[in-house]
Amino acid sequence: MGLTVGVFDSGVGGLSVLPSLRRSLPRARLVYAADSAHAPYGERDEAWLQDRSLRIAHFLRSRGAALLVVACNTATAAALPLLRARHLDCAIVGIEPGIKPAVAQSASRRIGVMATQATLRSQRFSRLLAEYAGGAQVTAQGCTGLALAIERGDEARIEALVDQHTAPLRKARVDTVVLGCTHYAFARRWIESAMGPGVTLVDTADAVARRAASLVDDASRPAPPLEISTPEMPPLASSNGETMNIPDAMKTLKPSEGDLEMWTSASPIDLEAFALRWLSWSISAQPLRV
Ligand code: DGL
């Protein structure tokens, strides 16, 4: 039996990480949990986020996951150390806004960050800035409502919210924008068009997938595997962010039945419809009751 990787997000956002994971771990069975009944996470408090994250992690372990990928910046910010402490026998990878790669590639050293309010007010985000922002000017924008509009596939609302939330970034004349929420990959074309030419978007899906693959390689070596789940793992933002049009790339990576299990706490039909409409993926989803 091959490796099972459990992946979760507050909803559909983590789907934007799946193609990178599939590329990095081509033989793994991916089990995805979308907590869409409770989305958005971005306006919840830390205790609530920790409780949901623990429940979903427990569910994914029960489906056989030996590696967990928290494909949600908000849940990572609130719950990663707790998840690792509760699952010492499991490698756990989180996702964080790519401050370091953004600063490295910004010519003007003015970068913007789009993320949820919960991510931006977290200690983890403050530490990320302290460690990697250097002398760069960082304009961080909490994009209230955007993840929900993406969950609903409401394109008019997405466009309006992107226009509103990118206004401070345009004003600050940033040349690089960090997508600090996995949902925002689905708004890439609106963000690109709102920011105009010459602005680069950075996301960390590939960095997360590479990190996950490296842990699997580590785990297959004779060295004590428990070490891979210690909280001292280097931050993901140390990897280079790469830019690509995720939805287009995803269309070339149709998951086949059998190596992908999809679960959602909201309507399975809605998740199936989202995957078909936004990714041209024909999947079948099951109800998640945790
Ligand atoms: N996709 C999530 C993230 O990466 C959370 C969005 C939300 O539910 O607010 O932060």
CSV table of C-alpha atoms in Angstrom, one decimal, residues 125-259:
chain,number,residue,atom,x,y,z
A,125,PHE,CA,2.8,36.0,10.4
A,126,SER,CA,4.6,38.6,12.6
A,127,ARG,CA,7.5,36.2,12.9
A,128,LEU,CA,7.6,35.7,9.2
A,129,LEU,CA,7.8,39.4,8.6
A,130,ALA,CA,10.5,39.9,11.3
A,131,GLU,CA,12.5,37.1,9.8
A,132,TYR,CA,12.2,37.7,6.1
A,133,ALA,CA,10.9,41.2,5.2
A,134,GLY,CA,14.3,42.7,5.7
A,135,GLY,CA,14.1,46.4,4.7
A,136,ALA,CA,11.3,45.8,2.3
A,137,GLN,CA,8.1,47.8,2.5
A,138,VAL,CA,5.3,45.4,3.1
A,139,THR,CA,1.6,46.3,2.5
A,140,ALA,CA,-0.5,43.6,4.0
A,141,GLN,CA,-4.2,43.6,3.0
A,142,GLY,CA,-6.8,41.5,4.8
A,143,CYS,CA,-9.2,40.4,2.1
A,144,THR,CA,-12.4,40.0,4.0
A,145,GLY,CA,-15.1,38.3,1.9
A,146,LEU,CA,-12.9,37.1,-0.9
A,147,ALA,CA,-12.5,33.5,0.1
A,148,LEU,CA,-16.3,33.2,0.5
A,149,ALA,CA,-16.9,34.7,-2.9
A,150,ILE,CA,-14.5,32.1,-4.4
A,151,GLU,CA,-16.3,29.3,-2.4
A,152,ARG,CA,-19.5,30.5,-4.1
A,153,GLY,CA,-18.0,30.9,-7.5
A,154,ASP,CA,-19.5,34.4,-7.6
A,155,GLU,CA,-17.3,36.0,-10.3
A,156,ALA,CA,-18.9,39.5,-10.1
A,157,ARG,CA,-18.3,39.6,-6.3
A,158,ILE,CA,-14.7,38.2,-6.7
A,159,GLU,CA,-13.9,41.0,-9.2
A,160,ALA,CA,-15.4,43.7,-7.0
A,161,LEU,CA,-13.6,42.4,-3.9
A,162,VAL,CA,-10.3,42.0,-5.8
A,163,ASP,CA,-10.6,45.6,-7.0
A,164,GLN,CA,-11.3,46.8,-3.5
A,165,HIS,CA,-8.6,44.8,-1.8
A,166,THR,CA,-5.9,45.5,-4.3
A,167,ALA,CA,-6.4,49.3,-4.1
A,168,PRO,CA,-4.0,49.8,-1.2
A,169,LEU,CA,-1.4,47.6,-3.0
A,170,ARG,CA,-1.7,49.7,-6.2
A,171,LYS,CA,-1.4,52.9,-4.1
A,172,ALA,CA,1.8,51.5,-2.4
A,173,ARG,CA,3.1,50.8,-6.0
A,174,VAL,CA,4.2,47.2,-5.1
A,175,ASP,CA,5.8,45.1,-7.8
A,176,THR,CA,5.2,41.8,-6.2
A,177,VAL,CA,2.0,40.4,-4.6
A,178,VAL,CA,2.0,37.4,-2.2
A,179,LEU,CA,-1.1,35.2,-2.5
A,180,GLY,CA,-1.3,34.4,1.3
A,181,CYS,CA,-4.5,32.4,1.0
A,182,THR,CA,-4.9,29.3,-1.1
A,183,HIS,CA,-8.3,30.4,-2.3
A,184,TYR,CA,-6.8,33.4,-4.0
A,185,ALA,CA,-5.1,31.3,-6.7
A,186,PHE,CA,-8.6,31.0,-8.2
A,187,ALA,CA,-8.8,34.8,-8.4
A,188,ARG,CA,-5.4,35.1,-10.1
A,189,ARG,CA,-6.7,36.5,-13.4
A,190,TRP,CA,-8.7,39.2,-11.6
A,191,ILE,CA,-5.7,40.1,-9.3
A,192,GLU,CA,-3.3,40.2,-12.3
A,193,SER,CA,-5.7,42.5,-14.2
A,194,ALA,CA,-6.3,44.7,-11.2
A,195,MET,CA,-2.6,45.1,-10.5
A,196,GLY,CA,-1.7,45.7,-14.1
A,197,PRO,CA,1.5,44.7,-16.0
A,198,GLY,CA,4.8,44.4,-14.3
A,199,VAL,CA,3.5,43.0,-11.1
A,200,THR,CA,4.4,39.4,-10.2
A,201,LEU,CA,2.2,37.1,-8.1
A,202,VAL,CA,3.9,34.7,-5.7
A,203,ASP,CA,2.3,31.6,-4.2
A,204,THR,CA,3.8,28.8,-2.2
A,205,ALA,CA,2.0,25.7,-3.5
A,206,ASP,CA,5.1,24.3,-5.2
A,207,ALA,CA,7.3,25.0,-2.2
A,208,VAL,CA,4.8,23.2,0.0
A,209,ALA,CA,4.7,20.2,-2.3
A,210,ARG,CA,8.5,20.0,-2.5
A,211,ARG,CA,8.7,20.2,1.3
A,212,ALA,CA,6.1,17.3,1.5
A,213,ALA,CA,8.1,15.2,-1.0
A,214,SER,CA,11.3,15.9,0.9
A,215,LEU,CA,9.7,14.6,4.2
A,216,VAL,CA,8.7,11.4,2.4
A,217,ASP,CA,12.2,10.9,1.2
A,218,ASP,CA,13.5,11.5,4.7
A,219,ALA,CA,11.0,9.1,6.1
A,220,SER,CA,12.1,6.3,3.8
A,221,ARG,CA,15.7,6.6,5.1
A,222,PRO,CA,16.8,4.6,8.2
A,223,ALA,CA,17.2,7.8,10.3
A,224,PRO,CA,14.5,8.1,13.1
A,225,PRO,CA,11.4,9.2,11.3
A,226,LEU,CA,9.9,11.0,14.3
A,227,GLU,CA,12.2,13.9,13.7
A,228,ILE,CA,10.3,14.9,10.7
A,229,SER,CA,7.4,16.0,12.7
A,230,THR,CA,9.2,18.3,15.2
A,231,PRO,CA,7.9,21.8,15.4
A,232,GLU,CA,11.4,23.2,14.6
A,233,MET,CA,11.0,22.5,10.9
A,234,PRO,CA,12.3,25.4,8.8
A,235,PRO,CA,9.6,27.7,7.6
A,236,LEU,CA,8.2,27.0,4.2
A,237,ALA,CA,8.7,30.5,3.1
A,238,SER,CA,12.4,29.8,2.8
A,239,SER,CA,11.6,27.9,-0.4
A,240,ASN,CA,11.5,29.8,-3.6
A,241,GLY,CA,8.0,30.8,-4.7
A,242,GLU,CA,7.2,30.2,-8.3
A,243,THR,CA,4.5,31.8,-10.3
A,244,MET,CA,2.1,30.1,-12.6
A,245,ASN,CA,-1.4,30.2,-13.6
A,246,ILE,CA,-2.6,27.5,-11.2
A,247,PRO,CA,-6.1,26.8,-12.6
A,248,ASP,CA,-4.6,26.3,-16.1
A,249,ALA,CA,-1.9,24.0,-14.8
A,250,MET,CA,-4.5,22.1,-12.9
A,251,LYS,CA,-6.5,21.4,-16.0
A,252,THR,CA,-3.6,19.3,-17.3
A,253,LEU,CA,-3.6,17.2,-14.2
A,254,LYS,CA,-6.9,15.4,-14.0
A,255,PRO,CA,-6.9,13.2,-10.9
A,256,SER,CA,-8.0,9.7,-11.7
A,257,GLU,CA,-10.6,8.0,-9.5
A,258,GLY,CA,-8.9,5.8,-6.9
A,259,ASP,CA,-5.8,7.9,-6.2
